[in-house]
Coordinates of C-alpha atoms and ligand atoms in Angstrom, one line a residue:
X1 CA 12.4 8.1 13.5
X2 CA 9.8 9.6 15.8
X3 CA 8.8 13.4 15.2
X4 CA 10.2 15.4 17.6
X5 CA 8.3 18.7 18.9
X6 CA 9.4 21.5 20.9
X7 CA 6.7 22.7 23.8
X8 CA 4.3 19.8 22.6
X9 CA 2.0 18.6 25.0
X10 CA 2.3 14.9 25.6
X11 CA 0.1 11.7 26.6
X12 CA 0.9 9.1 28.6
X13 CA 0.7 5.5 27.5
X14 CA -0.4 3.3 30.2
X15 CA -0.2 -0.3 31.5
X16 CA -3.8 -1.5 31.2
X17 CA -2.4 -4.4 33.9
X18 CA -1.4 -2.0 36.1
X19 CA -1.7 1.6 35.5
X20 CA 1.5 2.4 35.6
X21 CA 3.0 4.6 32.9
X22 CA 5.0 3.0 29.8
X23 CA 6.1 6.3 28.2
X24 CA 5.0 9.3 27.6
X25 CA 4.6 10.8 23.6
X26 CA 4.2 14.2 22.5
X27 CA 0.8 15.4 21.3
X28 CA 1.4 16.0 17.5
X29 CA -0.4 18.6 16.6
X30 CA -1.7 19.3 13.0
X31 CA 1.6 21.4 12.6
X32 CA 3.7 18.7 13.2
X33 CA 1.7 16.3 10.9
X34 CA 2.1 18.8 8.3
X35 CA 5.8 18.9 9.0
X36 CA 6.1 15.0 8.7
X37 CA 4.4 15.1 5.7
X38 CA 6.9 17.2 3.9
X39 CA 10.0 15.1 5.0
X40 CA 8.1 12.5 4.0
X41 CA 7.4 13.9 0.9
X42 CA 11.6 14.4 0.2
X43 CA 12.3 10.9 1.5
X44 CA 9.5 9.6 -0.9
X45 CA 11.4 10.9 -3.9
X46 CA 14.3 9.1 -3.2
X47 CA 13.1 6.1 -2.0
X48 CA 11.5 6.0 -5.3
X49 CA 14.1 6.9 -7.3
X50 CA 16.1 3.9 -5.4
X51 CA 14.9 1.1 -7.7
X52 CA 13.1 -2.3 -6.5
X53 CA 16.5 -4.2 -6.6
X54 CA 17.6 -1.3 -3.7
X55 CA 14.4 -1.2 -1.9
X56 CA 14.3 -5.2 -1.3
X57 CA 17.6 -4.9 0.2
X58 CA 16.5 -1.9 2.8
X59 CA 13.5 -3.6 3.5
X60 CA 15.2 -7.3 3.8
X61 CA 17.1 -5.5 6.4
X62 CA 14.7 -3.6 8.5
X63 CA 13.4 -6.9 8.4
X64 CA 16.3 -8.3 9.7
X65 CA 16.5 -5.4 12.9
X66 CA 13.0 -6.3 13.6
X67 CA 13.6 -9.6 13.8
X68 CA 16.8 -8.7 16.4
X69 CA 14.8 -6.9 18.1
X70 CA 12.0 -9.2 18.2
X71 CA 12.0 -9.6 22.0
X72 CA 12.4 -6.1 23.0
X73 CA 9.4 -5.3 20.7
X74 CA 7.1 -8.3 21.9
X75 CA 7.9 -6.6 25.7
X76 CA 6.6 -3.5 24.7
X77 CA 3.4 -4.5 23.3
X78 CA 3.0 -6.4 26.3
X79 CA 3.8 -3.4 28.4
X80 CA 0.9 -1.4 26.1
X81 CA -1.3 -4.1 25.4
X82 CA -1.0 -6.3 28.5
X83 CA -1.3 -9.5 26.1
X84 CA 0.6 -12.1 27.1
X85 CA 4.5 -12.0 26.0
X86 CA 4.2 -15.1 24.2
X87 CA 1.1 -13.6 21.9
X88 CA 3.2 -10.5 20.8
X89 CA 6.1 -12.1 20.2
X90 CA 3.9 -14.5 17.8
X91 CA 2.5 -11.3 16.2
X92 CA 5.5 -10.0 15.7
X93 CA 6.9 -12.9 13.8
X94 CA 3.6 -12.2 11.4
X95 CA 4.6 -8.7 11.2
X96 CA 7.9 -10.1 10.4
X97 CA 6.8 -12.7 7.8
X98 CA 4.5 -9.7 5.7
X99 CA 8.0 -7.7 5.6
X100 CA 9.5 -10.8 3.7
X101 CA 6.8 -11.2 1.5
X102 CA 6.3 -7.8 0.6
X103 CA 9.6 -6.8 0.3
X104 CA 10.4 -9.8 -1.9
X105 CA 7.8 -9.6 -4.2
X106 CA 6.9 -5.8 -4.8
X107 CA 9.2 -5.7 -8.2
X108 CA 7.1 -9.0 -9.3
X109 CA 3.7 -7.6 -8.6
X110 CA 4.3 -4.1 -9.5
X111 CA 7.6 -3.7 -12.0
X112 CA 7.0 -2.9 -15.7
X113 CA 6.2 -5.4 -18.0
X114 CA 4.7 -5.5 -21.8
X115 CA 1.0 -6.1 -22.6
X116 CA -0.5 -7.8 -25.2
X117 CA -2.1 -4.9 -27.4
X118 CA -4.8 -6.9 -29.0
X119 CA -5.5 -6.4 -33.2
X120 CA -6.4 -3.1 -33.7
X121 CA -3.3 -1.7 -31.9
X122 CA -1.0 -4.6 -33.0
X123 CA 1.5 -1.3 -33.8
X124 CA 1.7 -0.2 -30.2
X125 CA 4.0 -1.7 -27.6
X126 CA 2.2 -1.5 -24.5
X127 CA 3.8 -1.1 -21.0
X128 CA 2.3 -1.4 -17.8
X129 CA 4.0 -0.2 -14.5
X130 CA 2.6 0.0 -11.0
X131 CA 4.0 3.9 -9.5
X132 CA 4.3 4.6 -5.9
X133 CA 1.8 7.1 -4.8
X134 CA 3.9 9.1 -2.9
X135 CA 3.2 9.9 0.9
X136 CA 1.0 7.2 2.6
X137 CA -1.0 7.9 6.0
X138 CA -1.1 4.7 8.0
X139 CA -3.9 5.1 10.7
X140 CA -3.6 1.8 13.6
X141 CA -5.1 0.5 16.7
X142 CA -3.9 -0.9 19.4
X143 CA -5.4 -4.5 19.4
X144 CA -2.4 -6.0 17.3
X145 CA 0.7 -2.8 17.5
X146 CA 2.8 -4.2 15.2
X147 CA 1.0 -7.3 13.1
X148 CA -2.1 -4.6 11.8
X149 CA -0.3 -1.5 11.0
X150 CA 2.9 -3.9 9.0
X151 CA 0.1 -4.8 6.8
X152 CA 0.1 -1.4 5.3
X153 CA 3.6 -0.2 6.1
X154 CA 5.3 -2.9 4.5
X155 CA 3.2 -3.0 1.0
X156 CA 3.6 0.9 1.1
X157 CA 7.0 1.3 1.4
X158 CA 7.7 -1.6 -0.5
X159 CA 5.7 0.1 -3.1
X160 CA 8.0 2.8 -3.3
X161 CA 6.2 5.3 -0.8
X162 CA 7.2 6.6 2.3
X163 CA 4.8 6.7 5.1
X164 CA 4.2 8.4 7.9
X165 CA 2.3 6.6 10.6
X166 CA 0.1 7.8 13.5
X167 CA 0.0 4.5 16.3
X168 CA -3.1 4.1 18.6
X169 CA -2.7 6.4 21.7
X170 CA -2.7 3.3 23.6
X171 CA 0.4 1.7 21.9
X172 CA 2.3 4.4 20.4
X173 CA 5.5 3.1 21.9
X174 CA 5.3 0.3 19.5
X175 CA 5.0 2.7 16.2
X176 CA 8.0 5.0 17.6
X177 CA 9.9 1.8 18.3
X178 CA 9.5 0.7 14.9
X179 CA 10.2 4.0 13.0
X180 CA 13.4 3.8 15.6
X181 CA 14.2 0.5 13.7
X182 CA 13.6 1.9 10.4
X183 CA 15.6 5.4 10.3
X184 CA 18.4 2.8 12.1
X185 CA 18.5 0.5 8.7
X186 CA 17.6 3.9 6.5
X187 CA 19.6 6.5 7.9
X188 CA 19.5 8.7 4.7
X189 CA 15.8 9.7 4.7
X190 CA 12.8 8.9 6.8
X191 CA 11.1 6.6 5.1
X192 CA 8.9 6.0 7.9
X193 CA 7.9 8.7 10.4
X194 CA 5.9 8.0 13.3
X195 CA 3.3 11.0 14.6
X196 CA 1.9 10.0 18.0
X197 CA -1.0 11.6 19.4
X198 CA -4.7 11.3 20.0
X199 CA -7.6 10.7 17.9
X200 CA -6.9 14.4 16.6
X201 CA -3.2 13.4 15.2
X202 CA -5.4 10.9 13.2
X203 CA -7.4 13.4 11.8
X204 CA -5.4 16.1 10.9
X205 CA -3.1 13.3 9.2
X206 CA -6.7 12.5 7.3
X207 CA -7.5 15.6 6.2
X208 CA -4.0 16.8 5.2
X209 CA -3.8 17.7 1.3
X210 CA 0.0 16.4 1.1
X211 CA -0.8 12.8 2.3
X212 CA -1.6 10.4 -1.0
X213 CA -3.7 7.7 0.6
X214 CA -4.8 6.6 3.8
X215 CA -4.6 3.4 5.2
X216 CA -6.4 3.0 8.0
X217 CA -7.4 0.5 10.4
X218 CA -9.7 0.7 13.2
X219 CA -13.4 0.5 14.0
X220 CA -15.7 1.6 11.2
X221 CA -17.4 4.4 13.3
X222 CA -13.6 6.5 13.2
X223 CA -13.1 5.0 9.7
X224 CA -16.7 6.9 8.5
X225 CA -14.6 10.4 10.1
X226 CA -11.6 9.5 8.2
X227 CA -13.9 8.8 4.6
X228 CA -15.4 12.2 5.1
X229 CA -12.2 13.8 5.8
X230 CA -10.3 11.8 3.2
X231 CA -13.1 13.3 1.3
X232 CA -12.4 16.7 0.9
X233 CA -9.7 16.4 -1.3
X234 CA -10.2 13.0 -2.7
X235 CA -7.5 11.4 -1.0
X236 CA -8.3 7.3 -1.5
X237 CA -8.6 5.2 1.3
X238 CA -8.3 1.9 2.1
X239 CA -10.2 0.9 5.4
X240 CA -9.9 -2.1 7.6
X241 CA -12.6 -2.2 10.2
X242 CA -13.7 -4.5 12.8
X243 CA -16.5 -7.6 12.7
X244 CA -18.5 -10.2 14.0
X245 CA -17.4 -12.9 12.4
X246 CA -19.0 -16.4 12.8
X247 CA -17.1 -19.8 13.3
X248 CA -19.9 -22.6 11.4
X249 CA -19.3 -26.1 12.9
X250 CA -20.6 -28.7 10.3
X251 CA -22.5 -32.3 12.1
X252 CA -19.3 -33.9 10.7
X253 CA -17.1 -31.4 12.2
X254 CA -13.6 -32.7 14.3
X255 CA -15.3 -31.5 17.6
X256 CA -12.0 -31.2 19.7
X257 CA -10.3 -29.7 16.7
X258 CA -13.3 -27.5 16.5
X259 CA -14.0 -26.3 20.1
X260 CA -10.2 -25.9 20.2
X261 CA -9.8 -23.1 17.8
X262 CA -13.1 -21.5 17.9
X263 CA -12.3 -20.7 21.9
X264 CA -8.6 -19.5 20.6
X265 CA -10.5 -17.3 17.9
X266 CA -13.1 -16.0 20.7
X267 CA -11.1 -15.6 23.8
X268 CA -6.9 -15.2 22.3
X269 CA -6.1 -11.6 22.8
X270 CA -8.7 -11.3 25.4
X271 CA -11.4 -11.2 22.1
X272 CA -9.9 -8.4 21.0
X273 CA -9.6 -9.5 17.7
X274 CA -10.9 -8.1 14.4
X275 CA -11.1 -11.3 12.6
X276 CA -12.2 -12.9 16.4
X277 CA -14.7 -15.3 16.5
X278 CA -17.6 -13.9 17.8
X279 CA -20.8 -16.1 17.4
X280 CA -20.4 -19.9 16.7
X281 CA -23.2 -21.7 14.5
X282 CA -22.7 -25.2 15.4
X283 CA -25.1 -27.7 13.5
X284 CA -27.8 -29.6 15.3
X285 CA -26.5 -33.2 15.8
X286 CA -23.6 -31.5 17.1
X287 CA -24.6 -28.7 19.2
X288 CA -24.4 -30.6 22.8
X289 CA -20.8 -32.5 21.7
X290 CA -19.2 -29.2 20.5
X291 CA -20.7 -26.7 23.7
X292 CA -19.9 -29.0 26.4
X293 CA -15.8 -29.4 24.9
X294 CA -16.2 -25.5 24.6
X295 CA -17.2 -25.0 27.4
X296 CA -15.1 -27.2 29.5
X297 CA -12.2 -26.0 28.1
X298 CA -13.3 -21.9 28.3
X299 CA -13.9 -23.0 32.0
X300 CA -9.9 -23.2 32.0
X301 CA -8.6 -19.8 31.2
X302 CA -7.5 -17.6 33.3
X303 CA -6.6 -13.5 32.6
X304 CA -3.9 -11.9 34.2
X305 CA -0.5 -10.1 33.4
X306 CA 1.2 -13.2 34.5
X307 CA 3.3 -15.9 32.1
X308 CA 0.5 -18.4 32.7
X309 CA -2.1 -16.0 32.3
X310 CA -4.5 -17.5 29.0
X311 CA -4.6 -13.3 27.9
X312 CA -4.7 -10.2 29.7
X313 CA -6.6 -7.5 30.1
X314 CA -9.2 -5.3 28.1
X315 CA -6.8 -2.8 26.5
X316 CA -9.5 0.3 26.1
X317 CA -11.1 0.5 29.3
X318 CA -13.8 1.6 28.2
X319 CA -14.8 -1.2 26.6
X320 CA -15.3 -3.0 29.6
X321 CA -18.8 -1.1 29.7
X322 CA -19.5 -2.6 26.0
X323 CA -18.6 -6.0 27.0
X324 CA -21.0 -5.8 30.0
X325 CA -23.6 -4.4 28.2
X326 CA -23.7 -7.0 25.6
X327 CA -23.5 -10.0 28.6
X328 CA -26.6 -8.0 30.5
X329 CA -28.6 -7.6 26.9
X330 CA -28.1 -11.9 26.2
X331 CA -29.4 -12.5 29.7
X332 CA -31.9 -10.0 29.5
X333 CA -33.8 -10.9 26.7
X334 CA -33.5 -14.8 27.5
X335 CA -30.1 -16.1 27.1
X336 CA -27.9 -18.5 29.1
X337 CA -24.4 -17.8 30.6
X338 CA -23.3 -21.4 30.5
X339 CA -20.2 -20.0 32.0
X340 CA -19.1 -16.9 33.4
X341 CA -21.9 -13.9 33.4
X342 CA -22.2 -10.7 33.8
X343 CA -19.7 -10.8 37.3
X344 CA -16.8 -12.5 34.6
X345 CA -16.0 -8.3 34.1
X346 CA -13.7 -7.9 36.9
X347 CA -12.1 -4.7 35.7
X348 CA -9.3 -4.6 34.1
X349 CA -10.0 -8.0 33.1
X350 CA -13.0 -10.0 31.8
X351 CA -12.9 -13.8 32.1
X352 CA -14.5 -16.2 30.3
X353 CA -18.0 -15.8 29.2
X354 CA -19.9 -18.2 27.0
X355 CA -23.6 -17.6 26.1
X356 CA -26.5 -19.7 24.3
X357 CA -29.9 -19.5 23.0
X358 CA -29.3 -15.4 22.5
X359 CA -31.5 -14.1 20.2
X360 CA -30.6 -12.3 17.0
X361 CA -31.4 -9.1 18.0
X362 CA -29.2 -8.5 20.9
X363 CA -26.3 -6.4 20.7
X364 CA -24.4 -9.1 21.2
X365 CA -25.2 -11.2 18.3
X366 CA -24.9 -7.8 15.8
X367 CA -22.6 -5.5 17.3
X368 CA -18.9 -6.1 18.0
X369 CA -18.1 -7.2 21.4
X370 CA -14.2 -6.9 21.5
X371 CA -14.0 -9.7 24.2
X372 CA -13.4 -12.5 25.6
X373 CA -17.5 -13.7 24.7
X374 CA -18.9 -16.1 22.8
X375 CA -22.3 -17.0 21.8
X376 CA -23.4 -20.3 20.7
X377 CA -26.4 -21.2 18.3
X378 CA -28.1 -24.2 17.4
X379 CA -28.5 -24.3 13.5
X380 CA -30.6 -27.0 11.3
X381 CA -27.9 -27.6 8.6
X382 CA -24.7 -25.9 6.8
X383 CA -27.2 -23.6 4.8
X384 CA -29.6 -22.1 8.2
X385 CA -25.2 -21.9 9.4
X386 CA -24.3 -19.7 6.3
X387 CA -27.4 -17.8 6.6
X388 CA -27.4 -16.7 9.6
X389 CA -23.2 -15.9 9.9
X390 CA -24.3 -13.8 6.9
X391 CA -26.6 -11.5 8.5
X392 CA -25.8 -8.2 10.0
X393 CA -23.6 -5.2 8.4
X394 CA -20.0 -6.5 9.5
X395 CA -17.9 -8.6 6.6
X396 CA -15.1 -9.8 7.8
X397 CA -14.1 -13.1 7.6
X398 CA -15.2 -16.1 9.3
X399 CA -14.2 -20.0 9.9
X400 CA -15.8 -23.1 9.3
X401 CA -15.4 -26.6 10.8
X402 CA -16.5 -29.6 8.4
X403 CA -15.8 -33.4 7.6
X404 CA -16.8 -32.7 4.1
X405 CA -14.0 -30.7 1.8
X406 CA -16.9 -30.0 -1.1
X407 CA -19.4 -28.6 2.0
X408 CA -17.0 -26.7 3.3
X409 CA -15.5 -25.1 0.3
X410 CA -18.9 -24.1 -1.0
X411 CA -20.2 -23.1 2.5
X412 CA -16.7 -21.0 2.7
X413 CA -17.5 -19.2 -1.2
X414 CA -21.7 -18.2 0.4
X415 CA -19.9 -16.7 3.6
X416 CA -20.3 -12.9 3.3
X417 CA -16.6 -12.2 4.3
X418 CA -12.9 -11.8 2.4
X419 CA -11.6 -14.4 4.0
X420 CA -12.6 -17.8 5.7
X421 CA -10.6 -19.9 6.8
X422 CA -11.5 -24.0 6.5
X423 CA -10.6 -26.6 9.7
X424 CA -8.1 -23.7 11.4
X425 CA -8.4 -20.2 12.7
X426 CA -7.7 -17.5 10.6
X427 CA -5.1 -19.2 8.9
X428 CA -5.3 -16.6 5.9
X429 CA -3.7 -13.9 8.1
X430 CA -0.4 -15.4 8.5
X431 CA -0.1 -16.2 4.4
X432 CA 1.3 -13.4 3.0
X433 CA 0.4 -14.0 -0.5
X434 CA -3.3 -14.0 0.2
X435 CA -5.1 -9.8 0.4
X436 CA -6.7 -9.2 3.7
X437 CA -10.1 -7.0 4.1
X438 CA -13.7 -6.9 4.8
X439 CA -17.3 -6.5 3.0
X440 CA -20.0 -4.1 4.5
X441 CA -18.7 -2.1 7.4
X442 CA -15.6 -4.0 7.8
X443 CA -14.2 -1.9 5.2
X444 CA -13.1 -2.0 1.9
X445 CA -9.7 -2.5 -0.1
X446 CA -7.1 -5.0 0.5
X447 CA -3.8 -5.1 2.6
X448 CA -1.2 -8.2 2.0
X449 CA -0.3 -10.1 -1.1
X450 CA -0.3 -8.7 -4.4
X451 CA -3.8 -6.8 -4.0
X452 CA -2.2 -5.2 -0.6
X453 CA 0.8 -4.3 -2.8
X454 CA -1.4 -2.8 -5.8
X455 CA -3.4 -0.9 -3.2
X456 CA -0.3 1.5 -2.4
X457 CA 0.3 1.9 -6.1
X458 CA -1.2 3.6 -9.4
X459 CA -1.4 1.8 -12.5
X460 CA 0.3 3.5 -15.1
X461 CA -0.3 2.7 -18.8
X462 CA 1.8 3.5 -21.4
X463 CA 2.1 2.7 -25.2
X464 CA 4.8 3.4 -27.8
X465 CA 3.5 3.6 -31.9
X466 CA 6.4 1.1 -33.2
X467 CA 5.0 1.7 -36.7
X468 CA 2.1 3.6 -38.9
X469 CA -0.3 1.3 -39.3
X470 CA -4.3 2.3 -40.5
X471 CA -4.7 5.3 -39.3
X472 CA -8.5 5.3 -38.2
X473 CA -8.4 7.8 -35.8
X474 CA -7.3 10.5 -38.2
X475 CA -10.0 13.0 -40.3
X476 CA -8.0 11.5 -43.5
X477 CA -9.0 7.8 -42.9
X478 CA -10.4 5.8 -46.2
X479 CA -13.3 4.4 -46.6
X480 CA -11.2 1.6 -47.8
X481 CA -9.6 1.1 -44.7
X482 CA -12.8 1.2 -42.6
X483 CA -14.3 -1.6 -44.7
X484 CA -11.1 -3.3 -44.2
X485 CA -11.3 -3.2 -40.4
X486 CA -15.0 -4.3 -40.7
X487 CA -14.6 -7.2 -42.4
X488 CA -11.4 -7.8 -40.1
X489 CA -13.7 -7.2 -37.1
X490 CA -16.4 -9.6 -38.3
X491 CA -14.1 -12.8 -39.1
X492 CA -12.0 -12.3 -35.8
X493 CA -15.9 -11.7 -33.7
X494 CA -18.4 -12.1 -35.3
X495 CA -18.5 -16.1 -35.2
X496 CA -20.9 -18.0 -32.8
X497 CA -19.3 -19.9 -29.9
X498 CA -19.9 -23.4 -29.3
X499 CA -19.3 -25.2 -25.9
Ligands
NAD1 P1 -10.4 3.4 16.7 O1 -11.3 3.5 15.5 O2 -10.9 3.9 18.0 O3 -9.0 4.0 16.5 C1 -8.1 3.6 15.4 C2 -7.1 4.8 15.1 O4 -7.8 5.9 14.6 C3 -6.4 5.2 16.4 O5 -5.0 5.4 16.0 C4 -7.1 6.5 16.7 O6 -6.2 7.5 17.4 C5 -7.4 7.1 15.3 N1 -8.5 8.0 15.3 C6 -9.4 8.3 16.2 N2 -10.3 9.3 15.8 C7 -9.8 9.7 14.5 C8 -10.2 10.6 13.6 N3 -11.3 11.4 13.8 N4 -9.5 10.7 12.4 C9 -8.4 9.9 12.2 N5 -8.0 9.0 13.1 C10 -8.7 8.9 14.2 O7 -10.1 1.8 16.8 P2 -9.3 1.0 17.9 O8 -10.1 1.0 19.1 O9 -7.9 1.5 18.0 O10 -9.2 -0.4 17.3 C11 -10.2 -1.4 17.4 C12 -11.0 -1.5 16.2 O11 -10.1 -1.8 15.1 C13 -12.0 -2.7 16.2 O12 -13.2 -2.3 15.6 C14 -11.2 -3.8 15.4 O13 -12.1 -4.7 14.9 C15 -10.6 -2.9 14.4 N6 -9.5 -3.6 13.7 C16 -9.6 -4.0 12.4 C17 -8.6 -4.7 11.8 C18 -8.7 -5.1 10.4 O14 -7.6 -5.4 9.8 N7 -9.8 -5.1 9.7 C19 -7.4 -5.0 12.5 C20 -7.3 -4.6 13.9 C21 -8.4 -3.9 14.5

């Protein structure tokens, strides 16, 4: 369910396309947030108390009105967003897909289980249980509505938490929509609340003492407010941020296959992507094969709001002015627009733009670019490729394109990044089992798979003395027993190890 307010003021989210008004949402103010927070706190107590077995079954089911609702979701993001129906309706199916996973494996990951005590406390029995943490704070942006915020709501609720989650300003259609769908499955308590408001709903959600932990995702500038706010009363966070993440095309590389997914990583979503591929490092004996398929193909898309359109618009407008900037920088300190240029930012929209021999200090080889950009480098080998994809403070993750399985796996393992994906785009996000999260200013922590799942739990240890065994931690202990344990101690590790 969406928070309702009386008086509040509200925002208007807008059609990037065309201006026009999607909704309008209340401002929730840090009253409201508070307000959420303690239904949220009820509703976490019984979700909790519901079991996994119960939980599954709720969340297989919100699952399955998502899913029914598939189409009327992917028109909304499209609506917010302006990407093309097609793309939400795809990220929607991930969103869908991390439900599943999460929802079916949250007992395996997390339910209680015995542990092996080791010698000295062979008399314990040792239990181990993963314990929601309570209220989570989900934090999202706009660039993916539904796929990016799912990655924490599903792990946390399936977790055992309820959550209360604040939507980008520009899409929060899409989180009311969803907490609509939720309350709808789980009428009893709301499990998942959604706050709507600006960058102040974020914060007071941050800096609230009755939220357990924030998940947030976003760029890393808002994600340093939310640490320091998160801060004051040591409320953990887990922080997904954005990148610059390099695409490495090997002199053995599948060229088409190559220039194929690194333009879908670069320009998909208008390059508003935080796993987009920003800065391609294409090895020398392929450099001319792989930029002229690049850029013949780049020289194809088209942005608009129409079904044919390749993507739509830039989301933020103000991000045009970034995007421009970084085009004028590449040029300006010696760089070639081998297609588009500086005039490709036709506002709302931004077309194609591919750019080589840009040096490593412009802003648009170090900072993020959120667009549909692209600069291409000539490397000597895999190792100058690695290098140089490893420099600068974003962490990501990052793709590589190679004949050789051995060259690309240990390329893949040197890549500063927690994930790369091998001969495909960003395969990793759509496998459910595998965590999701970045190094450096990309953030830290881990949403998805059983990392993502552990992240919205505590560990809780717990032993039970079965029977009295030496008692060594007692002021009556023997010095008989001591030299017992010794001895004990020595045979069991004191031998030397051979290979
Ligand atoms: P943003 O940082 O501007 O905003 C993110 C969210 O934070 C929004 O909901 C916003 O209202 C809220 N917010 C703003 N100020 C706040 C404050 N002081 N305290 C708390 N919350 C506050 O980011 P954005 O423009 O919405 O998203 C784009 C960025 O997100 C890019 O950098 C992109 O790379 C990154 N991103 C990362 C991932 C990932 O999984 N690593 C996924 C998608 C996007």
């Amino acid at each position: 369910m969406s928070v309702a307010t009386e008086n509040a003021e509200t925002f208007a989210s807008l059609n990037p396309a065309t201006g026009e008004v999607v909704a309008e949402h209340p401002v929730h103010d840090d009253a409201a947030v508070a307000d959420a927070l303690a239904r949220a706190r009820e509703a976490a107590g019984w979700w909790r108390a519901l079991g996994w077995k119960e939980r599954r079954l709720r969340l297989l089911n919100i699952k399955g009105a998502l899913t029914r609702n598939l189409n009327r979701m992917a028109e909304l993001i499209h609506q917010e967003t302006g990407k093309p129906v097609q793309d939400a309706q795809l990220e929607t199916i991930m969103a869908i897909s991390h439900l599943d996973w999460a929802a079916r494996n949250a007992g395996k990951v997390l339910g209680r289980r015995n542990v092996y005590p080791g010698l000295m406390a062979i008399n314990q029995r040792c239990v181990l249980e993963y314990q929601p943490l309570g209220v989570v704070g989900v934090i999202g942006p706009w660039n993916y509505p539904i796929f990016t915020p799912m990655g924490s709501i599903a792990y946390a609720l399936a977790a055992g938490n309820a959550v209360v989650f604040k939507p980008s300003e520009f899409t929060p259609g899409v989180g009311v929509l969803l907490a609509e769908l939720v309350a709808g499955v789980v009428p009893e308590h709301p499990v998942l609340q959604a706050v709507t408001g600006l960058g102040p709903t974020g914060a007071a959600l941050a800096a609230s003492p009755l939220v357990d932990k924030i998940a947030f995702t976003g760029s890393a500038r808002t994600a340093k407010r939310v640490m320091a706010a998160c801060a004051e009363n040591l409320t953990p966070l887990v922080a997904e941020c954005g990148g610059k993440d390099a695409c490495i095309v090997d002199s053995d590389a599948d060229l088409d296959a190559a220039a194929d997914a690194a333009l879908w990583g670069a320009m998909s979503n208008a390059g508003q992507t935080c796993i987009g591929v920003e800065r391609i490092y294409v090895v020398d004996e392929a450099y001319d094969a792989f930029l002229g398929k690049l850029t013949e193909k780049a020289r194809d898309l088209r942005p608009g709001f129409d079904r044919e359109a390749a993507y739509g618009p830039i989301t933020m407008p103000s991000q045009l002015d970034v995007i421009e900037r970084h085009i004028k920088d590449a040029i300006g300190k010696g760089g070639k627009a081998v297609v588009g240029g500086p005039e490709s930012v036709r506002r709302p929209y931004v077309e194609p733009v591919v750019l080589t021999d840009v040096p490593d200090d412009s802003s648009a080889v170090r900072e993020e670019t959120f667009g549909p950009t692209i600069t291409v480098h000539r490397v000597r080998d895999l190792d100058e490729a690695v290098e140089k994809a490893n420099e600068g403070t974003y962490g990501l993750a990052g793709t590589i394109f190679s004949g050789s399985r051995s060259r690309a796996m240990d390329a893949a393992r040197r890549m500063r990044s927690g994930m790369t994906s091998i001969n495909a785009f960003a395969a990793f996000a759509q496998v459910a089992a595998l965590p999701f999260g970045g190094v450096g200013e990309s953030g830290f922590g881990r949403i998805h798979g059983a990392d993502g799942l552990r992240e919205f739990a505590r560990p809780k240890a717990i032993t039970r003395q079965r029977f009295a065994s030496m008692n060594l931690t007692s002021f009556d202990r023997t010095e008989k027993e001591m030299a017992r344990v010794l001895g004990l101690i020595n045979m069991v590790h004191g031998r030397r190890y051979k290979r």
